[in-house]
Amino acid sequence: MAQRPAQPSLRTSKSTPTCRIRCFNSFCSRPSRGWGRSVLSLPICNICNSPVTSVLVSKDGCDVYQCAKCGLAFTYPQPQSLDEQYDSSYFDLYRKRRDFRLKRAHARLCRIEKLHKPGRLLDIGCSLGYFVEAANARGWKAAGIEISSYAAEEARKLGLDVRTGVLEDAGYSSGAFDCVTMWDVLEHVPDPTAHLLEVRRVLADDGLVVIGTPNLGHVAFRIKRERWRHLKPREHIYYFQKSSITRLLAKAGFRIVKPPGWNVRLNDVMTVYGMPDGLEVLSNRS
């Protein structure tokens, strides 16, 4: 079932008490900059464990901090429960664009198959199951896991192997999958390091993880700042760029690889997937 997000670790002093936030809506309604620095202790970066003092941007009353050492940005404090946001209305547009999403799934799988022949695949955050459906059609033995009970049930109605909950509670055996995919998921995960360590556990020794996530390093953020379409502090906990996600993958035991004909430059990735400010990473276990 849904897992309660873990707050980043804190460093406190005797003069600055730690404030425990119980309600996400409560902290988002408070003044962001002054309140965040005077009441809360400094958050610690999930990747490099450095104390983070700089607020990169604020939106909707929420602060997004950025680590000066590795570049990871994150909403702090974190929302206490994200799964409650994903009711049936959240998936209305997703369902209306079924044909587009199936076509894009096949394009993504075509690229994956340049690195790994069809085998056992797990799609984390599979939503209504369209990527799982496309993978099965291409000869993969695909499964999915989805935090929304509504979406997971809708996927199962299509005859798909989809579990409800989060990966850490799913009970998959070690080495159960040849490929794990996460499309627009990692930015929602409360503890990306722990999550990727679990991904590594369920992957086969020659397994492949594929991640799609908004790219904070793209020029679109530098130009638009608070108006950037992916800046959603009530939904997105973490914001990655090339340097931070590379370091995160290495910490979790992965190395980045390039499939045949794939250029690691971010612009080429945008063109392939039509995500002008998206970051696609393909990585093998190290």
PDB file of C-alpha atoms in Angstrom:
ATOM      1  CA  MET A   1       0.000   0.000   0.000  1.00  0.00           C
ATOM      2  CA  ALA A   2       1.008   3.625  -0.064  1.00  0.00           C
ATOM      3  CA  GLN A   3       4.146   4.392   1.837  1.00  0.00           C
ATOM      4  CA  ARG A   4       4.484   7.432   4.038  1.00  0.00           C
ATOM      5  CA  PRO A   5       7.171   9.687   2.560  1.00  0.00           C
ATOM      6  CA  ALA A   6      10.306  10.012   4.621  1.00  0.00           C
ATOM      7  CA  GLN A   7      11.538  13.523   5.255  1.00  0.00           C
ATOM      8  CA  PRO A   8      15.144  14.320   4.335  1.00  0.00           C
ATOM      9  CA  SER A   9      17.393  13.890   7.355  1.00  0.00           C
ATOM     10  CA  LEU A  10      17.908  16.956   9.518  1.00  0.00           C
ATOM     11  CA  ARG A  11      20.751  18.687  11.292  1.00  0.00           C
ATOM     12  CA  THR A  12      19.594  20.543  14.350  1.00  0.00           C
ATOM     13  CA  SER A  13      21.121  22.815  16.937  1.00  0.00           C
ATOM     14  CA  LYS A  14      20.091  23.497  20.516  1.00  0.00           C
ATOM     15  CA  SER A  15      18.794  26.921  19.533  1.00  0.00           C
ATOM     16  CA  THR A  16      16.770  25.735  16.527  1.00  0.00           C
ATOM     17  CA  PRO A  17      14.075  23.171  17.308  1.00  0.00           C
ATOM     18  CA  THR A  18      12.998  20.716  14.639  1.00  0.00           C
ATOM     19  CA  CYS A  19       9.501  21.417  13.376  1.00  0.00           C
ATOM     20  CA  ARG A  20       7.537  18.287  12.458  1.00  0.00           C
ATOM     21  CA  ILE A  21       5.014  19.030   9.759  1.00  0.00           C
ATOM     22  CA  ARG A  22       1.901  16.851   9.821  1.00  0.00           C
ATOM     23  CA  CYS A  23      -0.195  18.446   7.109  1.00  0.00           C
ATOM     24  CA  PHE A  24       1.132  19.245   3.623  1.00  0.00           C
ATOM     25  CA  ASN A  25      -1.562  21.841   2.934  1.00  0.00           C
ATOM     26  CA  SER A  26      -0.636  23.560   6.181  1.00  0.00           C
ATOM     27  CA  PHE A  27       3.021  24.048   5.372  1.00  0.00           C
ATOM     28  CA  CYS A  28       2.288  25.074   1.775  1.00  0.00           C
ATOM     29  CA  SER A  29       0.058  27.895   3.005  1.00  0.00           C
ATOM     30  CA  ARG A  30       2.815  29.449   5.094  1.00  0.00           C
ATOM     31  CA  PRO A  31       5.160  32.202   3.884  1.00  0.00           C
ATOM     32  CA  SER A  32       7.900  30.276   2.135  1.00  0.00           C
ATOM     33  CA  ARG A  33      11.346  31.810   2.422  1.00  0.00           C
ATOM     34  CA  GLY A  34      11.531  33.330   5.865  1.00  0.00           C
ATOM     35  CA  TRP A  35       9.473  30.604   7.532  1.00  0.00           C
ATOM     36  CA  GLY A  36      11.391  27.774   5.913  1.00  0.00           C
ATOM     37  CA  ARG A  37      14.756  29.028   7.145  1.00  0.00           C
ATOM     38  CA  SER A  38      13.902  30.296  10.596  1.00  0.00           C
ATOM     39  CA  VAL A  39      11.800  27.408  11.924  1.00  0.00           C
ATOM     40  CA  LEU A  40      13.046  24.301  10.160  1.00  0.00           C
ATOM     41  CA  SER A  41      16.469  22.769  10.521  1.00  0.00           C
ATOM     42  CA  LEU A  42      18.555  22.452   7.393  1.00  0.00           C
ATOM     43  CA  PRO A  43      17.548  19.621   5.062  1.00  0.00           C
ATOM     44  CA  ILE A  44      20.179  17.110   3.972  1.00  0.00           C
ATOM     45  CA  CYS A  45      20.705  16.165   0.333  1.00  0.00           C
ATOM     46  CA  ASN A  46      19.460  12.663  -0.497  1.00  0.00           C
ATOM     47  CA  ILE A  47      22.393  12.033  -2.832  1.00  0.00           C
ATOM     48  CA  CYS A  48      25.530  13.506  -1.258  1.00  0.00           C
ATOM     49  CA  ASN A  49      24.311  14.034   2.344  1.00  0.00           C
ATOM     50  CA  SER A  50      25.357  17.692   2.344  1.00  0.00           C
ATOM     51  CA  PRO A  51      23.351  20.266   4.334  1.00  0.00           C
ATOM     52  CA  VAL A  52      21.325  22.401   1.929  1.00  0.00           C
ATOM     53  CA  THR A  53      20.797  26.092   2.652  1.00  0.00           C
ATOM     54  CA  SER A  54      19.789  27.595  -0.688  1.00  0.00           C
ATOM     55  CA  VAL A  55      16.197  27.997  -1.870  1.00  0.00           C
ATOM     56  CA  LEU A  56      16.266  27.737  -5.652  1.00  0.00           C
ATOM     57  CA  VAL A  57      12.693  28.796  -6.301  1.00  0.00           C
ATOM     58  CA  SER A  58       9.353  29.059  -4.506  1.00  0.00           C
ATOM     59  CA  LYS A  59       5.893  28.333  -5.840  1.00  0.00           C
ATOM     60  CA  ASP A  60       2.450  27.849  -4.309  1.00  0.00           C
ATOM     61  CA  GLY A  61       3.903  28.701  -0.893  1.00  0.00           C
ATOM     62  CA  CYS A  62       6.428  25.851  -1.141  1.00  0.00           C
ATOM     63  CA  ASP A  63      10.222  26.057  -1.266  1.00  0.00           C
ATOM     64  CA  VAL A  64      12.406  24.084  -3.650  1.00  0.00           C
ATOM     65  CA  TYR A  65      15.941  23.821  -2.271  1.00  0.00           C
ATOM     66  CA  GLN A  66      19.021  22.984  -4.332  1.00  0.00           C
ATOM     67  CA  CYS A  67      22.187  21.262  -3.182  1.00  0.00           C
ATOM     68  CA  ALA A  68      25.248  23.340  -4.050  1.00  0.00           C
ATOM     69  CA  LYS A  69      27.432  20.236  -4.192  1.00  0.00           C
ATOM     70  CA  CYS A  70      25.589  17.855  -6.538  1.00  0.00           C
ATOM     71  CA  GLY A  71      22.790  19.979  -7.984  1.00  0.00           C
ATOM     72  CA  LEU A  72      19.861  17.932  -6.674  1.00  0.00           C
ATOM     73  CA  ALA A  73      16.782  20.091  -6.064  1.00  0.00           C
ATOM     74  CA  PHE A  74      13.857  19.090  -3.881  1.00  0.00           C
ATOM     75  CA  THR A  75      10.681  20.330  -2.248  1.00  0.00           C
ATOM     76  CA  TYR A  76      11.148  20.724   1.500  1.00  0.00           C
ATOM     77  CA  PRO A  77       9.298  19.845   3.652  1.00  0.00           C
ATOM     78  CA  GLN A  78       7.938  16.918   1.683  1.00  0.00           C
ATOM     79  CA  PRO A  79       4.222  16.221   1.258  1.00  0.00           C
ATOM     80  CA  GLN A  80       3.032  13.587   3.706  1.00  0.00           C
ATOM     81  CA  SER A  81       0.883  11.602   1.263  1.00  0.00           C
ATOM     82  CA  LEU A  82       1.037  11.729  -2.514  1.00  0.00           C
ATOM     83  CA  ASP A  83      -1.157   8.744  -3.318  1.00  0.00           C
ATOM     84  CA  GLU A  84      -4.279  10.666  -2.271  1.00  0.00           C
ATOM     85  CA  GLN A  85      -3.767  12.985  -5.255  1.00  0.00           C
ATOM     86  CA  TYR A  86      -4.141  10.179  -7.768  1.00  0.00           C
ATOM     87  CA  ASP A  87      -7.905   9.598  -7.908  1.00  0.00           C
ATOM     88  CA  SER A  88      -9.893   8.845 -11.051  1.00  0.00           C
ATOM     89  CA  SER A  89      -9.915  12.487 -12.223  1.00  0.00           C
ATOM     90  CA  TYR A  90      -6.099  12.530 -12.270  1.00  0.00           C
ATOM     91  CA  PHE A  91      -6.127   9.923 -15.064  1.00  0.00           C
ATOM     92  CA  ASP A  92      -8.845  11.427 -17.278  1.00  0.00           C
ATOM     93  CA  LEU A  93      -6.423  13.116 -19.696  1.00  0.00           C
ATOM     94  CA  TYR A  94      -4.133  10.089 -19.598  1.00  0.00           C
ATOM     95  CA  ARG A  95      -6.994   7.885 -20.804  1.00  0.00           C
ATOM     96  CA  LYS A  96      -8.013  10.320 -23.552  1.00  0.00           C
ATOM     97  CA  ARG A  97      -4.483  10.147 -24.972  1.00  0.00           C
ATOM     98  CA  ARG A  98      -4.319   6.358 -24.993  1.00  0.00           C
ATOM     99  CA  ASP A  99      -3.368   6.081 -28.692  1.00  0.00           C
ATOM    100  CA  PHE A 100      -0.552   8.603 -28.322  1.00  0.00           C
ATOM    101  CA  ARG A 101       0.782   6.899 -25.204  1.00  0.00           C
ATOM    102  CA  LEU A 102       0.742   3.460 -26.821  1.00  0.00           C
ATOM    103  CA  LYS A 103       2.610   4.828 -29.844  1.00  0.00           C
ATOM    104  CA  ARG A 104       5.194   6.470 -27.592  1.00  0.00           C
ATOM    105  CA  ALA A 105       5.523   3.266 -25.549  1.00  0.00           C
ATOM    106  CA  HIS A 106       6.385   1.299 -28.690  1.00  0.00           C
ATOM    107  CA  ALA A 107       8.986   3.926 -29.666  1.00  0.00           C
ATOM    108  CA  ARG A 108      10.589   3.715 -26.227  1.00  0.00           C
ATOM    109  CA  LEU A 109      10.578  -0.076 -26.276  1.00  0.00           C
ATOM    110  CA  CYS A 110      12.232  -0.045 -29.690  1.00  0.00           C
ATOM    111  CA  ARG A 111      15.142   1.884 -28.167  1.00  0.00           C
ATOM    112  CA  ILE A 112      15.299  -0.387 -25.139  1.00  0.00           C
ATOM    113  CA  GLU A 113      15.449  -3.448 -27.369  1.00  0.00           C
ATOM    114  CA  LYS A 114      18.676  -2.151 -28.897  1.00  0.00           C
ATOM    115  CA  LEU A 115      20.215  -2.848 -25.494  1.00  0.00           C
ATOM    116  CA  HIS A 116      18.238  -5.829 -24.272  1.00  0.00           C
ATOM    117  CA  LYS A 117      16.148  -8.454 -26.007  1.00  0.00           C
ATOM    118  CA  PRO A 118      12.578  -8.857 -24.702  1.00  0.00           C
ATOM    119  CA  GLY A 119      12.461 -10.544 -21.325  1.00  0.00           C
ATOM    120  CA  ARG A 120      10.900  -9.810 -17.951  1.00  0.00           C
ATOM    121  CA  LEU A 121       9.969  -6.147 -17.562  1.00  0.00           C
ATOM    122  CA  LEU A 122       8.590  -4.121 -14.658  1.00  0.00           C
ATOM    123  CA  ASP A 123       7.052  -0.698 -15.223  1.00  0.00           C
ATOM    124  CA  ILE A 124       7.015   1.265 -11.956  1.00  0.00           C
ATOM    125  CA  GLY A 125       4.219   3.816 -11.701  1.00  0.00           C
ATOM    126  CA  CYS A 126       2.486   2.141 -14.634  1.00  0.00           C
ATOM    127  CA  SER A 127      -0.703   4.221 -14.367  1.00  0.00           C
ATOM    128  CA  LEU A 128      -3.434   2.627 -16.501  1.00  0.00           C
ATOM    129  CA  GLY A 129      -0.981   0.065 -17.850  1.00  0.00           C
ATOM    130  CA  TYR A 130      -0.458   1.226 -21.430  1.00  0.00           C
ATOM    131  CA  PHE A 131       3.321   0.720 -21.367  1.00  0.00           C
ATOM    132  CA  VAL A 132       2.836  -2.771 -19.906  1.00  0.00           C
ATOM    133  CA  GLU A 133       0.301  -3.492 -22.638  1.00  0.00           C
ATOM    134  CA  ALA A 134       2.709  -2.349 -25.369  1.00  0.00           C
ATOM    135  CA  ALA A 135       5.579  -4.373 -23.893  1.00  0.00           C
ATOM    136  CA  ASN A 136       3.489  -7.537 -23.839  1.00  0.00           C
ATOM    137  CA  ALA A 137       2.570  -6.975 -27.480  1.00  0.00           C
ATOM    138  CA  ARG A 138       6.277  -6.878 -28.366  1.00  0.00           C
ATOM    139  CA  GLY A 139       7.105 -10.162 -26.679  1.00  0.00           C
ATOM    140  CA  TRP A 140       8.095  -8.979 -23.212  1.00  0.00           C
ATOM    141  CA  LYS A 141       6.710 -10.646 -20.109  1.00  0.00           C
ATOM    142  CA  ALA A 142       5.655  -7.367 -18.543  1.00  0.00           C
ATOM    143  CA  ALA A 143       4.255  -6.414 -15.165  1.00  0.00           C
ATOM    144  CA  GLY A 144       3.492  -3.123 -13.488  1.00  0.00           C
ATOM    145  CA  ILE A 145       3.140  -1.558 -10.080  1.00  0.00           C
ATOM    146  CA  GLU A 146       1.039   1.522  -9.386  1.00  0.00           C
ATOM    147  CA  ILE A 147       0.415   3.497  -6.193  1.00  0.00           C
ATOM    148  CA  SER A 148      -3.100   4.519  -7.232  1.00  0.00           C
ATOM    149  CA  SER A 149      -5.578   1.781  -6.391  1.00  0.00           C
ATOM    150  CA  TYR A 150      -7.943   3.181  -9.012  1.00  0.00           C
ATOM    151  CA  ALA A 151      -5.390   3.078 -11.853  1.00  0.00           C
ATOM    152  CA  ALA A 152      -4.064  -0.337 -10.845  1.00  0.00           C
ATOM    153  CA  GLU A 153      -7.566  -1.795 -10.889  1.00  0.00           C
ATOM    154  CA  GLU A 154      -8.251  -0.260 -14.303  1.00  0.00           C
ATOM    155  CA  ALA A 155      -5.053  -1.855 -15.616  1.00  0.00           C
ATOM    156  CA  ARG A 156      -6.031  -5.237 -14.224  1.00  0.00           C
ATOM    157  CA  LYS A 157      -9.354  -4.959 -16.071  1.00  0.00           C
ATOM    158  CA  LEU A 158      -7.255  -5.069 -19.253  1.00  0.00           C
ATOM    159  CA  GLY A 159      -5.860  -8.410 -18.118  1.00  0.00           C
ATOM    160  CA  LEU A 160      -2.495  -6.933 -17.139  1.00  0.00           C
ATOM    161  CA  ASP A 161      -0.276  -8.112 -14.290  1.00  0.00           C
ATOM    162  CA  VAL A 162      -0.338  -4.976 -12.139  1.00  0.00           C
ATOM    163  CA  ARG A 163       0.081  -4.729  -8.382  1.00  0.00           C
ATOM    164  CA  THR A 164      -1.112  -1.882  -6.182  1.00  0.00           C
ATOM    165  CA  GLY A 165       1.402  -0.112  -3.942  1.00  0.00           C
ATOM    166  CA  VAL A 166       5.079   0.801  -4.006  1.00  0.00           C
ATOM    167  CA  LEU A 167       8.072  -1.252  -5.084  1.00  0.00           C
ATOM    168  CA  GLU A 168       9.503  -1.587  -1.593  1.00  0.00           C
ATOM    169  CA  ASP A 169       6.349  -3.384  -0.416  1.00  0.00           C
ATOM    170  CA  ALA A 170       5.676  -5.446  -3.549  1.00  0.00           C
ATOM    171  CA  GLY A 171       7.616  -8.544  -2.507  1.00  0.00           C
ATOM    172  CA  TYR A 172       9.380  -9.183  -5.812  1.00  0.00           C
ATOM    173  CA  SER A 173      12.269 -11.628  -5.597  1.00  0.00           C
ATOM    174  CA  SER A 174      15.876 -10.594  -6.255  1.00  0.00           C
ATOM    175  CA  GLY A 175      16.783 -10.599  -9.935  1.00  0.00           C
ATOM    176  CA  ALA A 176      13.136 -10.960 -10.951  1.00  0.00           C
ATOM    177  CA  PHE A 177      13.337  -8.589 -13.932  1.00  0.00           C
ATOM    178  CA  ASP A 178      15.557  -7.964 -16.926  1.00  0.00           C
ATOM    179  CA  CYS A 179      14.377  -4.386 -17.324  1.00  0.00           C
ATOM    180  CA  VAL A 180      12.776  -1.843 -14.983  1.00  0.00           C
ATOM    181  CA  THR A 181      11.233   1.322 -16.383  1.00  0.00           C
ATOM    182  CA  MET A 182      10.156   4.502 -14.610  1.00  0.00           C
ATOM    183  CA  TRP A 183       8.436   7.147 -16.707  1.00  0.00           C
ATOM    184  CA  ASP A 184       7.820  10.400 -14.795  1.00  0.00           C
ATOM    185  CA  VAL A 185       8.071   8.543 -11.498  1.00  0.00           C
ATOM    186  CA  LEU A 186      11.421   9.236  -9.824  1.00  0.00           C
ATOM    187  CA  GLU A 187      10.537  12.868  -9.121  1.00  0.00           C
ATOM    188  CA  HIS A 188       7.615  11.639  -6.974  1.00  0.00           C
ATOM    189  CA  VAL A 189       9.611   9.143  -4.883  1.00  0.00           C
ATOM    190  CA  PRO A 190      10.258  10.223  -1.244  1.00  0.00           C
ATOM    191  CA  ASP A 191      13.699   8.548  -1.061  1.00  0.00           C
ATOM    192  CA  PRO A 192      15.214   8.075  -4.544  1.00  0.00           C
ATOM    193  CA  THR A 193      18.408   6.487  -3.215  1.00  0.00           C
ATOM    194  CA  ALA A 194      16.545   3.776  -1.308  1.00  0.00           C
ATOM    195  CA  HIS A 195      14.176   3.305  -4.228  1.00  0.00           C
ATOM    196  CA  LEU A 196      16.966   2.750  -6.751  1.00  0.00           C
ATOM    197  CA  LEU A 197      18.709   0.347  -4.397  1.00  0.00           C
ATOM    198  CA  GLU A 198      15.504  -1.704  -4.410  1.00  0.00           C
ATOM    199  CA  VAL A 199      15.367  -1.432  -8.202  1.00  0.00           C
ATOM    200  CA  ARG A 200      18.887  -2.789  -8.346  1.00  0.00           C
ATOM    201  CA  ARG A 201      17.899  -5.709  -6.120  1.00  0.00           C
ATOM    202  CA  VAL A 202      15.022  -6.812  -8.345  1.00  0.00           C
ATOM    203  CA  LEU A 203      17.097  -6.529 -11.533  1.00  0.00           C
ATOM    204  CA  ALA A 204      18.949  -9.439 -13.083  1.00  0.00           C
ATOM    205  CA  ASP A 205      22.740  -9.201 -13.149  1.00  0.00           C
ATOM    206  CA  ASP A 206      22.687  -7.845 -16.701  1.00  0.00           C
ATOM    207  CA  GLY A 207      19.515  -5.861 -16.095  1.00  0.00           C
ATOM    208  CA  LEU A 208      18.659  -2.439 -17.437  1.00  0.00           C
ATOM    209  CA  VAL A 209      16.868   0.453 -15.737  1.00  0.00           C
ATOM    210  CA  VAL A 210      15.304   3.180 -17.845  1.00  0.00           C
ATOM    211  CA  ILE A 211      14.290   6.489 -16.278  1.00  0.00           C
ATOM    212  CA  GLY A 212      12.341   9.381 -17.698  1.00  0.00           C
ATOM    213  CA  THR A 213      12.200  12.506 -15.530  1.00  0.00           C
ATOM    214  CA  PRO A 214      11.959  16.300 -15.927  1.00  0.00           C
ATOM    215  CA  ASN A 215      15.328  17.922 -16.582  1.00  0.00           C
ATOM    216  CA  LEU A 216      16.060  20.837 -14.263  1.00  0.00           C
ATOM    217  CA  GLY A 217      19.215  21.570 -16.263  1.00  0.00           C
ATOM    218  CA  HIS A 218      17.284  22.396 -19.407  1.00  0.00           C
ATOM    219  CA  VAL A 219      17.161  25.980 -20.638  1.00  0.00           C
ATOM    220  CA  ALA A 220      13.366  25.956 -20.217  1.00  0.00           C
ATOM    221  CA  PHE A 221      13.723  26.122 -16.434  1.00  0.00           C
ATOM    222  CA  ARG A 222      16.326  28.881 -16.540  1.00  0.00           C
ATOM    223  CA  ILE A 223      14.018  30.993 -18.685  1.00  0.00           C
ATOM    224  CA  LYS A 224      10.649  30.237 -17.097  1.00  0.00           C
ATOM    225  CA  ARG A 225      11.590  29.584 -13.467  1.00  0.00           C
ATOM    226  CA  GLU A 226       8.270  29.527 -11.533  1.00  0.00           C
ATOM    227  CA  ARG A 227       6.362  29.145 -14.805  1.00  0.00           C
ATOM    228  CA  TRP A 228       8.257  25.979 -15.818  1.00  0.00           C
ATOM    229  CA  ARG A 229       5.629  23.337 -16.556  1.00  0.00           C
ATOM    230  CA  HIS A 230       7.351  20.681 -14.453  1.00  0.00           C
ATOM    231  CA  LEU A 231       7.660  22.852 -11.344  1.00  0.00           C
ATOM    232  CA  LYS A 232       4.896  21.259  -9.266  1.00  0.00           C
ATOM    233  CA  PRO A 233       6.046  21.258  -5.626  1.00  0.00           C
ATOM    234  CA  ARG A 234       2.774  19.712  -4.461  1.00  0.00           C
ATOM    235  CA  GLU A 235       3.473  16.705  -6.715  1.00  0.00           C
ATOM    236  CA  HIS A 236       7.173  16.642  -7.577  1.00  0.00           C
ATOM    237  CA  ILE A 237       9.469  16.109  -4.616  1.00  0.00           C
ATOM    238  CA  TYR A 238      12.766  15.946  -6.530  1.00  0.00           C
ATOM    239  CA  TYR A 239      14.177  17.701  -9.587  1.00  0.00           C
ATOM    240  CA  PHE A 240      17.153  16.159 -11.379  1.00  0.00           C
ATOM    241  CA  GLN A 241      19.655  17.251 -13.961  1.00  0.00           C
ATOM    242  CA  LYS A 242      22.392  15.306 -15.734  1.00  0.00           C
ATOM    243  CA  SER A 243      24.973  15.677 -12.951  1.00  0.00           C
ATOM    244  CA  SER A 244      22.680  14.786 -10.063  1.00  0.00           C
ATOM    245  CA  ILE A 245      20.978  11.789 -11.659  1.00  0.00           C
ATOM    246  CA  THR A 246      24.328  10.404 -12.814  1.00  0.00           C
ATOM    247  CA  ARG A 247      25.625  10.641  -9.260  1.00  0.00           C
ATOM    248  CA  LEU A 248      22.432   9.116  -7.864  1.00  0.00           C
ATOM    249  CA  LEU A 249      22.636   6.133 -10.210  1.00  0.00           C
ATOM    250  CA  ALA A 250      26.273   5.571  -9.289  1.00  0.00           C
ATOM    251  CA  LYS A 251      25.389   5.688  -5.591  1.00  0.00           C
ATOM    252  CA  ALA A 252      22.736   3.024  -6.150  1.00  0.00           C
ATOM    253  CA  GLY A 253      25.131   0.847  -8.124  1.00  0.00           C
ATOM    254  CA  PHE A 254      24.442   1.710 -11.734  1.00  0.00           C
ATOM    255  CA  ARG A 255      26.504   3.044 -14.619  1.00  0.00           C
ATOM    256  CA  ILE A 256      25.071   4.974 -17.533  1.00  0.00           C
ATOM    257  CA  VAL A 257      25.273   3.265 -20.933  1.00  0.00           C
ATOM    258  CA  LYS A 258      24.541   4.440 -24.474  1.00  0.00           C
ATOM    259  CA  PRO A 259      22.528   2.213 -26.791  1.00  0.00           C
ATOM    260  CA  PRO A 260      23.601   2.010 -30.459  1.00  0.00           C
ATOM    261  CA  GLY A 261      23.000   5.302 -32.213  1.00  0.00           C
ATOM    262  CA  TRP A 262      22.138   7.125 -28.979  1.00  0.00           C
ATOM    263  CA  ASN A 263      23.879  10.377 -28.177  1.00  0.00           C
ATOM    264  CA  VAL A 264      24.075  11.279 -24.491  1.00  0.00           C
ATOM    265  CA  ARG A 265      23.521  14.985 -25.159  1.00  0.00           C
ATOM    266  CA  LEU A 266      20.224  16.129 -23.747  1.00  0.00           C
ATOM    267  CA  ASN A 267      19.020  17.833 -26.931  1.00  0.00           C
ATOM    268  CA  ASP A 268      19.068  14.557 -28.845  1.00  0.00           C
ATOM    269  CA  VAL A 269      16.978  12.953 -26.149  1.00  0.00           C
ATOM    270  CA  MET A 270      14.377  15.721 -26.450  1.00  0.00           C
ATOM    271  CA  THR A 271      14.044  15.124 -30.147  1.00  0.00           C
ATOM    272  CA  VAL A 272      13.505  11.389 -29.854  1.00  0.00           C
ATOM    273  CA  TYR A 273      10.813  11.569 -27.205  1.00  0.00           C
ATOM    274  CA  GLY A 274       9.309  14.930 -27.882  1.00  0.00           C
ATOM    275  CA  MET A 275      10.098  16.137 -24.378  1.00  0.00           C
ATOM    276  CA  PRO A 276      11.751  19.527 -24.835  1.00  0.00           C
ATOM    277  CA  ASP A 277      12.707  19.665 -21.178  1.00  0.00           C
ATOM    278  CA  GLY A 278      12.781  15.971 -20.320  1.00  0.00           C
ATOM    279  CA  LEU A 279      15.763  13.860 -19.316  1.00  0.00           C
ATOM    280  CA  GLU A 280      16.001  10.226 -20.413  1.00  0.00           C
ATOM    281  CA  VAL A 281      18.596   7.997 -18.773  1.00  0.00           C
ATOM    282  CA  LEU A 282      19.372   4.392 -19.638  1.00  0.00           C
ATOM    283  CA  SER A 283      21.575   2.613 -17.156  1.00  0.00           C
ATOM    284  CA  ASN A 284      23.002  -0.852 -16.550  1.00  0.00           C
ATOM    285  CA  ARG A 285      23.892  -2.389 -13.209  1.00  0.00           C
ATOM    286  CA  SER A 286      27.551  -1.868 -12.356  1.00  0.00           C
TER     287      SER A 286
END
